């Protein structure tokens, strides 16, 4: 027996035949069947798409009682209560009896619905509710146990959804509505009622009971989807489907509305910013009565409307007719983007499709015209009320037997491709012709733009992984096909990878595009020497080799400071190196150069001061300023701190020897001076070798002039060359003054004597 007989479109009868009391017959009904009861009070029908007018202040009434959870009596208890000699018969949906011992009978008697489950969970899975005997029971539970439903969910229905109206609007859900509306909800029909390995096929027939979600004043926020659901005979002005959302998408998948009557819409779908999708063979059709149903309506303020059938399985909008003016359209659609593919509208007394507010309309294999009874639409097959810049693309299809045009457009341009069927003569010709405007011609190919995402370096290189996607558009005729336009991720270094994309529009025009990506994520590799140590008696020239190599840039090199060939002072100097490549990657490193002092410390013989004059270079000495016979030992110092002096002291700092005469109880500070530390530029013709800042302190206070009878001898080491090639300059009141040389027997030093000033002295090369 086909699987569909198990539960969809199922009417279950348990017939209990009582062999007593005049052979009276009782029937046991399975879940989903409602026993005959006395007529209920007439329910006042409401029209979901129309908001009720503001009400006047009502008279005080009794408070509405809280919903009461209803528990269905289990089938086993019903059978226990049956009289003796009762015969139980299980019938399938065709009225045929099913053996009680069969699995089919078990499945039929166990079929219950509806059941709510978390999104992605099948019936009976973790988090699912119990199965309810009716829609009313489910809604009551949503009000009582609201916290259970505060997540994205699915409501599963068997072939018969049970009694009650599925109304998920603020009116029914009251204060809980604002909590529940934030979640996605799917209404899934076609459940076979089992929980072990449930099947979701066929459709659930809601019959004349409409479905309402949200309201125009307070729309649902999450996505709403209807799947495998059918309506038949909805009337009295009700819409079969009414859905209002704010940002949520609306989807109808395999949804059929049959025999709609009474002026209500087959569907009223409205979203502020979501998208609307109708797919998978859905059909919308009016009853053949005087006051037929209104057509299908969908609106998205900022989203899109897509109605997509398949070849041989068009989505249909047929036979909607008003009892008088105004006329009913098959489908009335409003959104910035409207796309119809394999859809049909026929037998409507208005337009087959009325489209407004769209900047882009695509009609792909649309049929708007004669149905099996060769009956077209009373007005145009498609009427497009454009925005002034609307572009409508027509690709194939049939537009015939319409009361006005096959396609009528205002406020836009019409592009026609694929040779649609649009007769201009004969029984199926459109009354006013195929089109009300002359179709435009697309003379340009698609526009293809690569979108490259990555960290841009220099010279067109990228220094990170790169993602490439393509924008392929054709505003006039749309894209027919494309090749190589899929997104690509490049993760390996490359000196040039070229990607290609080509596309063809419906006018047969093609365009190719390409983009070349260069990726270098690695910086050049520095090759630096190990730390260098040289022996010298003073500052010396040091040469070294530093280089860099790069995967793609052969010109990569190392730049170091101080550079190779520079003069390095005594002590340790850090050399910093930097390299970069064409892509903008950089690397740095360093090493140290140490110039070890090899000077042999000797006791200098203080020179005899000049007998005449008192200048920076010479001084006159009297008998009280005679030099002692014994020379003091030379003490190495590092400088940068206060040093106490004896009457006669000898120090060595930075390779320079200093002899202090008659400076009893004074102090000195010594600091090395580099070229960048000079207070002014050297005179032309001089190059810097080394320098010293010399201060004399008395009771820790610096003095500018030496006391009478005192002097300081400075011995600057010479590295190659004769004394004639060197000179000592002194910074004196904003200018450099050469200090005359003091004759010395030590040919390795340039000696000067100062009897007046302290300050900055530099050894220069002429």
XYZ file of C-alpha atoms in Angstrom:
766
model
C 0.000 0.000 0.000
C 1.466 3.418 -0.868
C 3.156 5.213 1.994
C 0.952 8.256 1.569
C -2.005 6.183 2.819
C -0.511 6.100 6.279
C -1.373 9.574 7.400
C -1.544 12.498 5.013
C -5.031 13.412 3.856
C -5.996 10.849 6.469
C -9.421 10.477 8.043
C -9.287 7.862 10.769
C -12.378 6.042 11.884
C -12.553 3.574 14.751
C -16.060 2.149 14.337
C -17.391 0.489 17.454
C -20.361 -1.736 16.771
C -22.344 -2.504 19.919
C -24.329 -5.734 19.748
C -26.929 -4.701 22.333
C -29.667 -2.192 22.907
C -31.152 -2.347 19.407
C -27.739 -3.046 17.850
C -26.745 0.602 18.398
C -23.433 1.647 16.775
C -20.739 3.716 18.447
C -17.654 5.045 16.695
C -14.184 5.521 18.229
C -12.325 8.361 16.491
C -8.560 8.540 16.165
C -6.750 11.791 16.975
C -7.456 14.343 14.283
C -11.179 13.329 13.989
C -13.633 15.372 15.999
C -16.862 13.719 17.155
C -20.125 15.330 16.124
C -21.159 17.893 18.707
C -24.034 20.341 19.059
C -23.586 23.399 16.843
C -21.146 25.880 18.312
C -21.916 29.586 18.515
C -21.298 31.305 15.191
C -17.733 32.621 15.004
C -17.346 36.130 13.657
C -14.885 36.012 10.750
C -12.124 38.575 10.535
C -10.102 39.656 7.534
C -6.400 39.407 8.492
C -4.995 41.904 5.974
C -7.314 44.667 7.150
C -6.560 46.073 10.584
C -9.705 46.642 12.708
C -10.734 50.260 13.321
C -10.027 51.876 16.634
C -12.556 50.696 19.156
C -14.417 52.816 21.642
C -13.885 52.164 25.316
C -15.641 48.851 25.994
C -18.031 48.228 28.841
C -16.453 46.372 31.747
C -16.577 42.656 31.178
C -15.430 39.665 33.091
C -11.750 38.852 32.697
C -10.960 36.225 30.119
C -10.022 33.026 31.937
C -6.504 31.714 31.497
C -6.188 28.974 28.849
C -6.570 25.503 30.283
C -4.253 22.779 29.089
C -6.270 20.068 27.377
C -5.146 16.483 27.591
C -6.459 14.090 24.998
C -7.771 10.763 26.286
C -5.338 8.063 25.156
C -6.682 5.636 22.603
C -5.947 2.681 24.895
C -8.307 4.103 27.556
C -11.064 4.583 24.998
C -10.809 0.941 23.970
C -10.854 -0.256 27.597
C -14.110 1.648 28.169
C -15.786 0.122 25.107
C -18.663 -2.347 25.842
C -18.063 -6.052 25.538
C -18.487 -7.655 22.120
C -17.443 -4.372 20.489
C -15.962 -4.815 17.033
C -13.055 -2.403 16.280
C -12.297 -1.544 12.665
C -9.405 0.687 11.477
C -9.961 2.411 8.140
C -7.395 4.086 5.895
C -8.034 7.389 4.125
C -9.861 5.562 1.322
C -12.313 3.943 3.708
C -10.758 0.502 3.353
C -10.348 -1.560 6.505
C -6.836 -2.322 7.698
C -5.949 -5.484 9.678
C -5.542 -4.621 13.346
C -2.362 -6.688 13.584
C -0.638 -4.768 10.767
C 2.019 -2.058 11.153
C -0.180 0.201 9.049
C -2.967 0.001 11.616
C -0.458 0.769 14.386
C 0.814 3.835 12.525
C -2.736 5.053 11.838
C -3.893 4.746 15.436
C -0.706 6.443 16.730
C -0.967 9.423 14.369
C -1.183 12.618 16.429
C -0.387 16.261 15.835
C 0.588 19.032 16.001
C 4.011 18.874 17.682
C 6.500 21.719 18.209
C 10.248 20.967 18.051
C 13.379 23.112 18.101
C 14.624 24.056 14.658
C 16.546 21.169 13.081
C 14.980 18.508 15.345
C 12.641 15.855 13.898
C 9.376 14.905 15.645
C 9.952 13.192 18.978
C 13.527 14.441 19.229
C 15.228 16.315 22.032
C 13.332 19.403 23.119
C 10.085 18.552 21.318
C 6.762 19.117 23.047
C 4.134 16.467 23.445
C 1.785 15.942 20.526
C -1.409 17.939 20.861
C -4.882 16.838 19.839
C -5.604 20.152 18.117
C -4.150 23.463 17.017
C -6.070 25.110 19.849
C -4.294 22.914 22.412
C -0.911 23.866 20.964
C -1.655 27.595 21.135
C -2.859 27.211 24.729
C 0.437 25.548 25.618
C 2.383 28.372 23.956
C 0.595 30.741 26.332
C 1.073 28.555 29.419
C 4.658 27.372 28.812
C 5.998 30.289 26.766
C 9.625 29.710 27.785
C 9.609 26.381 25.920
C 9.061 28.198 22.631
C 11.655 30.964 22.990
C 13.918 29.604 20.268
C 13.716 28.952 16.545
C 11.231 26.134 16.025
C 9.142 23.903 13.760
C 5.502 22.881 14.145
C 4.869 19.484 12.546
C 1.410 18.579 11.224
C 0.036 15.266 10.016
C -2.457 15.043 7.157
C -5.213 16.559 9.305
C -3.956 19.366 11.582
C -6.757 19.007 14.114
C -9.389 21.514 15.084
C -8.768 25.182 15.717
C -7.493 28.199 13.792
C -3.718 28.664 13.589
C -3.611 32.338 14.513
C -0.192 33.526 15.707
C -1.068 37.195 15.914
C -0.998 39.655 18.827
C -4.730 39.129 19.212
C -4.359 35.429 20.043
C -0.933 35.298 21.685
C -1.605 38.511 23.673
C 1.376 39.664 25.751
C 3.440 36.575 24.869
C 3.433 37.571 21.205
C 6.225 40.125 21.646
C 8.417 37.375 23.110
C 7.660 34.679 20.537
C 7.772 36.882 17.422
C 11.566 37.193 17.567
C 12.200 33.585 16.520
C 12.138 31.784 13.190
C 9.139 29.482 12.797
C 8.461 26.777 10.212
C 4.999 25.268 9.709
C 5.837 21.817 8.336
C 3.057 19.728 6.850
C 3.092 16.171 5.541
C 4.339 14.479 8.730
C 3.398 10.803 8.835
C 2.846 10.932 12.612
C 5.713 8.638 13.587
C 8.691 9.584 15.719
C 11.121 6.739 15.085
C 11.923 7.504 11.464
C 9.399 10.202 10.572
C 8.560 10.945 6.956
C 7.760 14.461 5.716
C 5.943 14.057 2.409
C 2.595 14.923 0.911
C 0.641 17.845 2.350
C -1.387 18.798 5.396
C -4.866 20.003 4.461
C -5.995 22.936 6.589
C -9.233 22.939 4.609
C -11.202 26.115 5.191
C -9.144 27.177 8.215
C -6.753 30.052 7.397
C -3.284 30.652 8.853
C -2.305 34.047 10.272
C 1.128 35.141 11.545
C 1.755 38.661 12.844
C -0.141 41.823 12.025
C 0.549 44.944 9.998
C 0.832 47.052 13.164
C 3.007 44.516 15.003
C 4.745 42.229 12.490
C 6.617 39.036 13.300
C 10.392 39.541 13.428
C 11.824 36.095 12.659
C 11.597 34.145 9.406
C 8.305 32.385 8.593
C 8.175 29.286 6.359
C 5.180 27.203 5.241
C 6.035 23.787 3.783
C 3.751 21.047 2.399
C 0.480 22.775 3.300
C -2.834 22.946 1.435
C -6.019 24.983 1.815
C -9.355 24.271 0.191
C -12.443 26.449 0.215
C -11.367 29.349 2.419
C -14.161 31.899 2.101
C -16.094 34.621 3.947
C -13.497 37.242 3.044
C -10.659 35.462 4.876
C -7.186 35.252 3.400
C -5.995 31.666 3.217
C -2.526 32.816 4.315
C -1.673 36.070 6.076
C 1.926 36.754 7.124
C 3.421 40.059 8.266
C 7.128 40.293 9.139
C 9.504 43.092 9.947
C 12.957 41.806 8.955
C 12.106 38.126 8.596
C 11.965 36.299 5.263
C 8.731 34.610 4.143
C 8.874 31.285 2.287
C 6.069 29.186 0.777
C 7.279 25.744 -0.309
C 4.787 23.337 -1.894
C 1.829 25.368 -0.654
C -1.495 25.067 -2.499
C -4.553 27.283 -2.113
C -7.563 25.804 -3.916
C -11.161 26.997 -4.332
C -10.566 30.376 -2.695
C -13.781 32.437 -2.637
C -15.503 35.325 -0.932
C -13.063 38.046 -1.972
C -10.224 37.129 0.385
C -6.672 36.822 -0.914
C -5.165 33.447 -1.628
C -2.164 34.827 0.245
C -1.293 38.164 1.816
C 2.479 38.332 2.423
C 4.055 41.558 3.656
C 7.545 42.284 4.979
C 9.357 45.507 5.737
C 12.873 44.390 4.807
C 12.794 40.617 4.386
C 12.701 38.581 1.175
C 9.710 36.613 -0.116
C 10.163 33.244 -1.845
C 7.502 31.001 -3.389
C 8.745 27.694 -4.788
C 8.330 23.979 -5.392
C 5.122 23.714 -7.392
C 2.887 25.896 -5.240
C -0.513 26.727 -6.769
C -3.081 29.432 -6.075
C -6.529 29.097 -7.616
C -10.010 30.500 -7.088
C -13.253 28.598 -6.876
C -15.523 28.781 -9.921
C -18.298 30.787 -8.239
C -19.759 34.253 -8.644
C -17.736 35.867 -5.841
C -14.394 34.240 -6.387
C -11.299 34.732 -4.321
C -8.925 37.621 -4.739
C -5.466 36.842 -6.055
C -2.058 36.440 -4.493
C -0.488 39.537 -2.885
C 3.126 40.037 -1.804
C 5.021 43.163 -0.758
C 8.590 43.786 0.419
C 9.542 47.386 1.098
C 13.304 46.907 0.687
C 13.788 43.202 -0.064
C 12.962 41.035 -3.068
C 10.194 38.765 -4.328
C 11.178 35.534 -6.060
C 8.596 33.098 -7.423
C 10.409 30.128 -8.895
C 8.863 27.049 -10.431
C 10.454 24.497 -12.725
C 10.040 23.436 -16.327
C 6.866 21.357 -16.457
C 5.916 22.337 -12.896
C 4.944 25.994 -13.112
C 3.651 27.880 -10.098
C 0.126 28.998 -11.007
C -2.180 31.924 -10.201
C -5.485 31.153 -11.926
C -9.158 32.106 -12.126
C -9.352 35.015 -9.706
C -12.401 37.067 -10.682
C -14.380 39.764 -8.921
C -18.185 39.864 -9.040
C -17.728 43.354 -10.521
C -15.156 46.141 -10.593
C -12.424 46.309 -9.418
C -10.887 43.360 -11.178
C -8.702 40.743 -9.490
C -5.104 40.187 -10.616
C -3.627 36.719 -10.531
C -0.696 38.054 -8.486
C -0.015 41.585 -7.248
C 3.665 42.061 -6.403
C 5.633 45.039 -5.070
C 9.364 45.012 -4.237
C 12.590 46.647 -5.485
C 13.499 43.373 -7.217
C 10.923 40.959 -8.640
C 11.954 37.713 -10.323
C 9.456 35.258 -11.846
C 10.618 31.966 -13.321
C 8.321 29.260 -14.716
C 5.072 30.755 -13.446
C 1.598 30.911 -14.992
C -1.327 33.307 -14.630
C -4.550 32.722 -16.576
C -8.297 33.142 -16.294
C -8.031 36.256 -14.098
C -10.326 39.189 -14.881
C -7.554 41.675 -14.026
C -3.915 41.371 -15.070
C -2.132 38.082 -14.908
C 0.662 39.775 -12.934
C 0.690 43.348 -11.647
C 4.176 44.500 -10.580
C 4.990 47.872 -9.006
C 7.821 49.614 -7.164
C 10.507 47.488 -8.840
C 13.762 48.759 -10.291
C 14.527 45.319 -11.765
C 11.971 42.818 -13.092
C 12.945 39.445 -14.558
C 10.352 37.337 -16.398
C 11.901 33.975 -17.222
C 9.623 31.557 -19.092
C 6.489 33.200 -17.736
C 3.123 32.150 -19.145
C 0.397 34.739 -18.896
C -2.465 33.852 -21.133
C -4.618 30.928 -22.169
C -5.053 27.992 -19.839
C -6.391 24.606 -20.826
C -9.702 26.294 -21.659
C -7.911 28.858 -23.868
C -8.853 31.589 -21.442
C -6.395 34.419 -20.971
C -6.512 37.346 -18.577
C -9.062 40.146 -18.762
C -6.424 42.869 -18.914
C -2.684 42.584 -19.666
C -0.695 39.419 -19.201
C 1.896 41.380 -17.212
C 1.469 45.010 -16.168
C 4.587 46.736 -14.808
C 4.144 50.102 -13.139
C 7.767 51.243 -13.173
C 9.670 53.764 -11.112
C 10.909 55.751 -14.110
C 14.141 53.757 -14.368
C 12.739 50.236 -14.150
C 14.403 47.614 -16.324
C 12.304 44.594 -17.287
C 14.001 41.544 -18.768
C 11.815 39.058 -20.645
C 13.360 35.690 -21.431
C 11.142 33.345 -23.423
C 7.654 32.516 -22.169
C 4.124 32.886 -23.561
C 1.903 35.976 -23.510
C -1.385 35.395 -25.339
C -5.174 35.902 -25.290
C -5.027 38.859 -22.918
C -7.560 41.698 -22.956
C -4.891 44.395 -23.419
C -1.210 43.676 -24.016
C 0.929 40.641 -23.548
C 3.303 42.835 -21.522
C 2.505 46.425 -20.608
C 5.081 48.693 -18.959
C 5.177 52.316 -17.866
C 8.100 54.156 -16.300
C 10.766 51.778 -17.539
C 12.538 49.947 -20.368
C 11.673 46.528 -21.781
C 14.298 44.078 -23.041
C 13.030 40.927 -24.745
C 15.127 37.812 -25.443
C 14.625 34.152 -26.154
C 11.766 34.616 -28.678
C 8.725 34.529 -26.379
C 5.422 33.366 -27.853
C 3.248 36.432 -28.353
C 0.693 36.062 -31.192
C -0.429 39.203 -32.972
C -3.261 37.554 -34.901
C -5.706 34.722 -34.480
C -7.871 33.501 -31.643
C -5.143 33.817 -29.002
C -3.796 37.218 -30.038
C -3.568 39.893 -27.372
C -6.214 42.559 -28.000
C -3.808 45.528 -28.225
C -0.634 43.721 -29.250
C 2.330 42.062 -27.624
C 3.928 45.122 -26.014
C 2.854 48.702 -25.445
C 6.430 49.903 -26.055
C 9.124 48.958 -28.513
C 11.594 46.657 -26.752
C 15.051 48.137 -26.238
C 18.191 46.547 -27.635
C 21.099 45.557 -25.420
C 24.301 46.510 -27.251
C 26.783 46.047 -24.403
C 28.156 42.918 -22.846
C 28.130 42.024 -19.155
C 30.060 44.139 -16.672
C 32.586 41.989 -14.818
C 34.490 43.321 -11.825
C 36.927 41.342 -9.659
C 36.650 41.939 -5.926
C 40.022 41.336 -4.278
C 40.310 41.063 -0.507
C 43.720 40.975 1.165
C 46.450 43.136 2.717
C 47.840 45.354 -0.016
C 51.594 45.856 -0.044
C 53.654 47.951 -2.449
C 53.930 47.856 -6.236
C 50.778 45.767 -6.745
C 51.808 43.008 -4.318
C 49.743 41.539 -1.485
C 51.357 40.501 1.792
C 48.591 38.153 3.011
C 46.238 35.452 1.737
C 43.926 36.824 -0.946
C 40.257 36.096 -1.721
C 38.907 36.904 -5.180
C 35.213 37.060 -6.045
C 33.499 38.435 -9.127
C 30.640 40.864 -9.651
C 28.927 39.866 -12.900
C 26.006 42.065 -13.927
C 24.055 43.082 -16.991
C 21.402 45.675 -16.282
C 19.736 45.393 -19.679
C 19.383 41.715 -20.481
C 20.732 39.815 -17.508
C 23.324 37.062 -17.372
C 22.705 33.929 -19.422
C 25.868 32.039 -18.458
C 29.276 32.543 -16.888
C 32.542 30.615 -16.733
C 35.310 30.741 -14.146
C 33.518 33.300 -12.009
C 33.470 31.337 -8.765
C 35.195 32.745 -5.683
C 38.824 31.703 -5.214
C 41.165 31.804 -2.214
C 44.913 32.131 -2.853
C 47.046 31.134 0.128
C 50.519 30.526 -1.358
C 53.165 33.053 -2.314
C 53.191 33.684 -6.054
C 54.880 36.144 -8.377
C 51.721 36.193 -10.500
C 48.586 34.000 -10.644
C 45.991 35.067 -13.212
C 42.286 34.290 -12.722
C 39.726 34.532 -15.523
C 35.955 35.143 -15.617
C 33.749 35.420 -18.690
C 29.995 35.904 -19.026
C 27.333 36.056 -21.729
C 24.062 37.975 -21.520
C 20.710 37.071 -23.027
C 21.481 39.278 -26.013
C 24.331 36.906 -26.858
C 27.037 39.428 -25.964
C 30.061 38.224 -24.013
C 32.827 39.853 -22.024
C 35.972 38.370 -20.492
C 37.855 39.695 -17.489
C 40.980 38.697 -15.631
C 42.986 39.696 -12.600
C 46.592 38.849 -11.730
C 47.448 38.409 -8.080
C 50.997 38.650 -6.692
C 51.511 37.469 -3.114
C 54.704 37.780 -1.058
C 54.098 37.159 2.633
C 57.780 36.688 3.588
C 60.253 39.450 4.387
C 63.795 39.248 2.988
C 66.292 37.216 4.987
C 69.132 39.246 6.513
C 72.643 37.830 6.514
C 74.636 39.649 9.190
C 78.099 39.008 10.614
C 78.617 37.783 14.116
C 79.727 40.335 16.677
C 83.072 41.875 15.667
C 85.995 42.696 17.987
C 89.072 44.596 16.768
C 92.182 45.748 18.618
C 93.226 49.399 18.359
C 94.739 52.111 20.461
C 91.970 54.537 19.471
C 89.004 54.967 17.101
C 89.469 52.800 14.050
C 87.857 51.985 10.727
C 85.932 48.697 10.702
C 84.704 46.941 7.566
C 82.036 44.232 7.523
C 79.678 42.501 5.083
C 75.841 42.502 5.439
C 73.365 41.339 2.777
C 69.738 40.255 2.228
C 67.963 37.757 -0.043
C 64.287 37.621 -1.039
C 62.132 34.997 -2.771
C 60.932 37.390 -5.473
C 62.985 40.607 -5.249
C 66.579 40.164 -6.461
C 67.404 43.763 -5.537
C 66.832 43.287 -1.811
C 69.799 44.558 0.215
C 70.776 45.426 3.763
C 71.238 49.005 4.938
C 73.231 49.334 8.176
C 74.191 52.164 10.517
C 77.019 52.827 11.185
C 77.906 51.617 7.712
C 80.818 49.409 6.813
C 84.036 51.452 6.597
C 82.989 53.872 9.336
C 85.326 54.899 12.142
C 84.269 53.177 15.351
C 85.161 54.657 18.735
C 86.800 52.657 21.471
C 84.265 50.469 23.217
C 81.171 48.686 21.893
C 78.918 50.079 19.165
C 75.628 48.477 18.041
C 75.147 48.281 14.279
C 71.449 48.265 13.245
C 70.481 46.864 9.853
C 67.226 47.042 7.877
C 66.049 45.409 4.664
C 62.871 45.497 2.564
C 61.501 44.026 -0.640
C 59.357 45.288 -3.502
C 56.191 44.029 -1.783
C 56.827 46.201 1.261
C 57.911 43.445 3.652
C 60.675 44.548 6.051
C 63.091 42.864 8.429
C 65.673 44.192 10.866
C 68.646 42.890 12.802
C 71.765 44.037 14.615
C 75.252 43.067 15.697
C 77.987 44.693 17.794
C 81.419 46.074 16.947
C 83.865 46.345 19.837
C 87.110 48.328 19.521
C 89.383 47.080 22.288
C 91.979 49.611 23.500
C 95.521 48.294 23.131
C 97.227 51.461 24.376
C 100.069 50.804 26.842
C 99.581 53.061 29.833
C 102.714 55.092 30.433
C 103.530 57.918 32.732
C 103.574 61.083 30.619
C 106.147 63.742 31.140
C 104.271 66.977 31.670
C 105.422 69.620 29.215
C 106.988 72.817 30.323
C 104.454 75.629 30.001
C 105.384 78.402 27.555
C 107.266 81.289 29.063
C 105.153 84.024 27.505
C 101.430 84.756 27.049
C 98.414 83.103 28.547
C 96.160 81.628 25.805
C 94.174 78.534 25.159
C 97.195 76.916 23.663
C 100.052 78.289 25.786
C 100.584 79.872 29.180
C 103.324 81.615 31.119
C 104.521 79.782 34.162
C 106.274 81.266 37.189
C 108.342 79.481 39.747
C 105.308 78.563 41.801
C 103.812 76.633 38.844
C 106.687 74.265 38.325
C 105.890 70.625 37.564
C 106.624 67.939 40.133
C 109.488 65.606 39.496
C 107.455 62.436 40.078
C 104.703 61.660 37.568
C 101.389 60.334 38.951
C 100.096 56.945 37.775
C 97.560 56.965 34.903
C 94.105 55.866 36.075
C 91.643 54.517 33.430
C 88.146 55.951 33.796
C 84.920 55.472 31.839
C 83.616 59.007 32.063
C 80.124 60.221 32.758
C 80.650 60.729 36.479
C 82.412 63.097 38.885
C 86.067 62.214 39.511
C 88.019 63.635 42.460
C 91.453 65.034 41.506
C 94.683 65.058 43.430
C 97.070 67.945 43.094
C 98.541 66.135 40.107
C 96.352 63.433 38.486
C 96.666 61.380 35.294
C 93.550 59.804 33.730
C 92.762 57.928 30.542
C 89.237 58.020 29.022
C 88.007 57.101 25.546
C 91.610 56.563 24.440
C 92.585 60.110 25.475
C 95.176 60.688 28.202
C 94.705 63.697 30.479
C 97.202 65.182 32.963
C 95.845 67.590 35.603
C 98.416 69.898 37.267
C 97.971 71.792 40.535
C 94.224 71.075 40.730
C 94.214 70.035 44.364
C 90.750 69.246 45.779
C 89.006 69.860 42.452
C 86.781 67.448 40.515
C 86.348 66.689 36.818
C 83.725 65.142 34.527
C 84.640 63.624 31.171
C 82.181 62.796 28.357
C 82.867 61.399 24.911
C 81.622 63.628 22.053
C 80.477 62.255 18.693
C 80.035 64.080 15.423
C 76.301 64.453 16.017
C 76.946 65.998 19.443
C 79.008 68.944 18.183
C 77.571 72.370 19.052
C 78.377 73.675 15.554
C 79.625 72.581 12.156
C 83.365 72.119 11.759
C 85.197 74.616 9.563
C 85.659 73.675 5.939
C 88.570 71.360 5.336
C 88.331 69.579 8.677
C 86.897 66.106 9.350
C 85.934 64.859 12.765
C 87.984 62.112 14.436
C 87.035 62.194 18.111
C 85.966 64.611 20.802
C 85.852 65.232 24.548
C 83.771 67.437 26.819
C 85.931 68.400 29.811
C 84.581 70.110 32.927
C 86.326 71.185 36.171
C 84.289 71.464 39.368
C 84.975 73.122 42.689
C 82.838 71.814 45.502
C 80.667 70.151 42.833
C 80.091 73.454 41.008
C 81.422 73.792 37.450
C 83.955 76.582 36.830
C 84.457 78.117 33.401
C 88.152 79.108 33.732
C 91.043 77.270 35.297
C 92.571 78.825 38.426
C 95.891 80.587 38.019
C 98.841 78.277 38.136
C 96.893 75.221 36.939
C 96.859 73.431 33.597
C 95.561 70.360 31.791
C 97.428 68.404 29.128
C 95.336 66.421 26.581
C 96.999 63.624 24.582
C 94.780 62.615 21.600
C 95.754 59.313 19.949
C 96.503 59.508 16.231
C 95.532 56.582 13.993
C 97.977 56.758 11.113
C 99.413 59.887 9.554
C 101.705 62.554 10.927
C 101.009 65.320 13.369
C 100.846 67.775 10.496
C 97.662 66.060 9.285
C 95.818 66.625 12.586
C 94.680 69.525 14.719
C 92.761 70.128 17.935
C 89.847 72.573 17.902
C 88.222 74.202 20.936
C 84.653 75.564 20.990
C 84.985 79.127 22.154
C 81.947 81.432 22.338
C 80.167 80.050 19.264
C 83.151 79.294 17.033
C 85.902 76.774 16.652
C 89.434 77.896 17.623
C 92.505 75.819 16.841
C 94.648 75.030 19.865
C 98.379 75.160 19.106
C 100.165 71.824 19.417
C 102.328 71.230 22.473
C 105.535 69.518 21.380
C 105.886 65.990 22.717
C 108.290 63.142 22.386
C 105.430 60.653 21.989
C 104.825 60.547 18.253
C 101.614 58.497 18.683
C 99.692 61.331 20.344
C 98.726 64.848 19.479
C 99.322 66.824 22.663
C 97.916 70.189 23.670
C 98.013 72.139 26.900
C 95.292 74.391 28.229
C 95.846 76.802 31.101
C 92.661 78.785 30.742
C 89.501 77.047 29.621
C 87.478 73.904 29.951
C 84.823 72.684 27.500
C 84.694 70.804 24.198
C 87.917 69.745 22.483
C 87.924 67.753 19.220
C 90.668 66.058 17.261
C 90.209 66.716 13.544
C 91.950 65.716 10.399
C 92.931 68.452 8.003
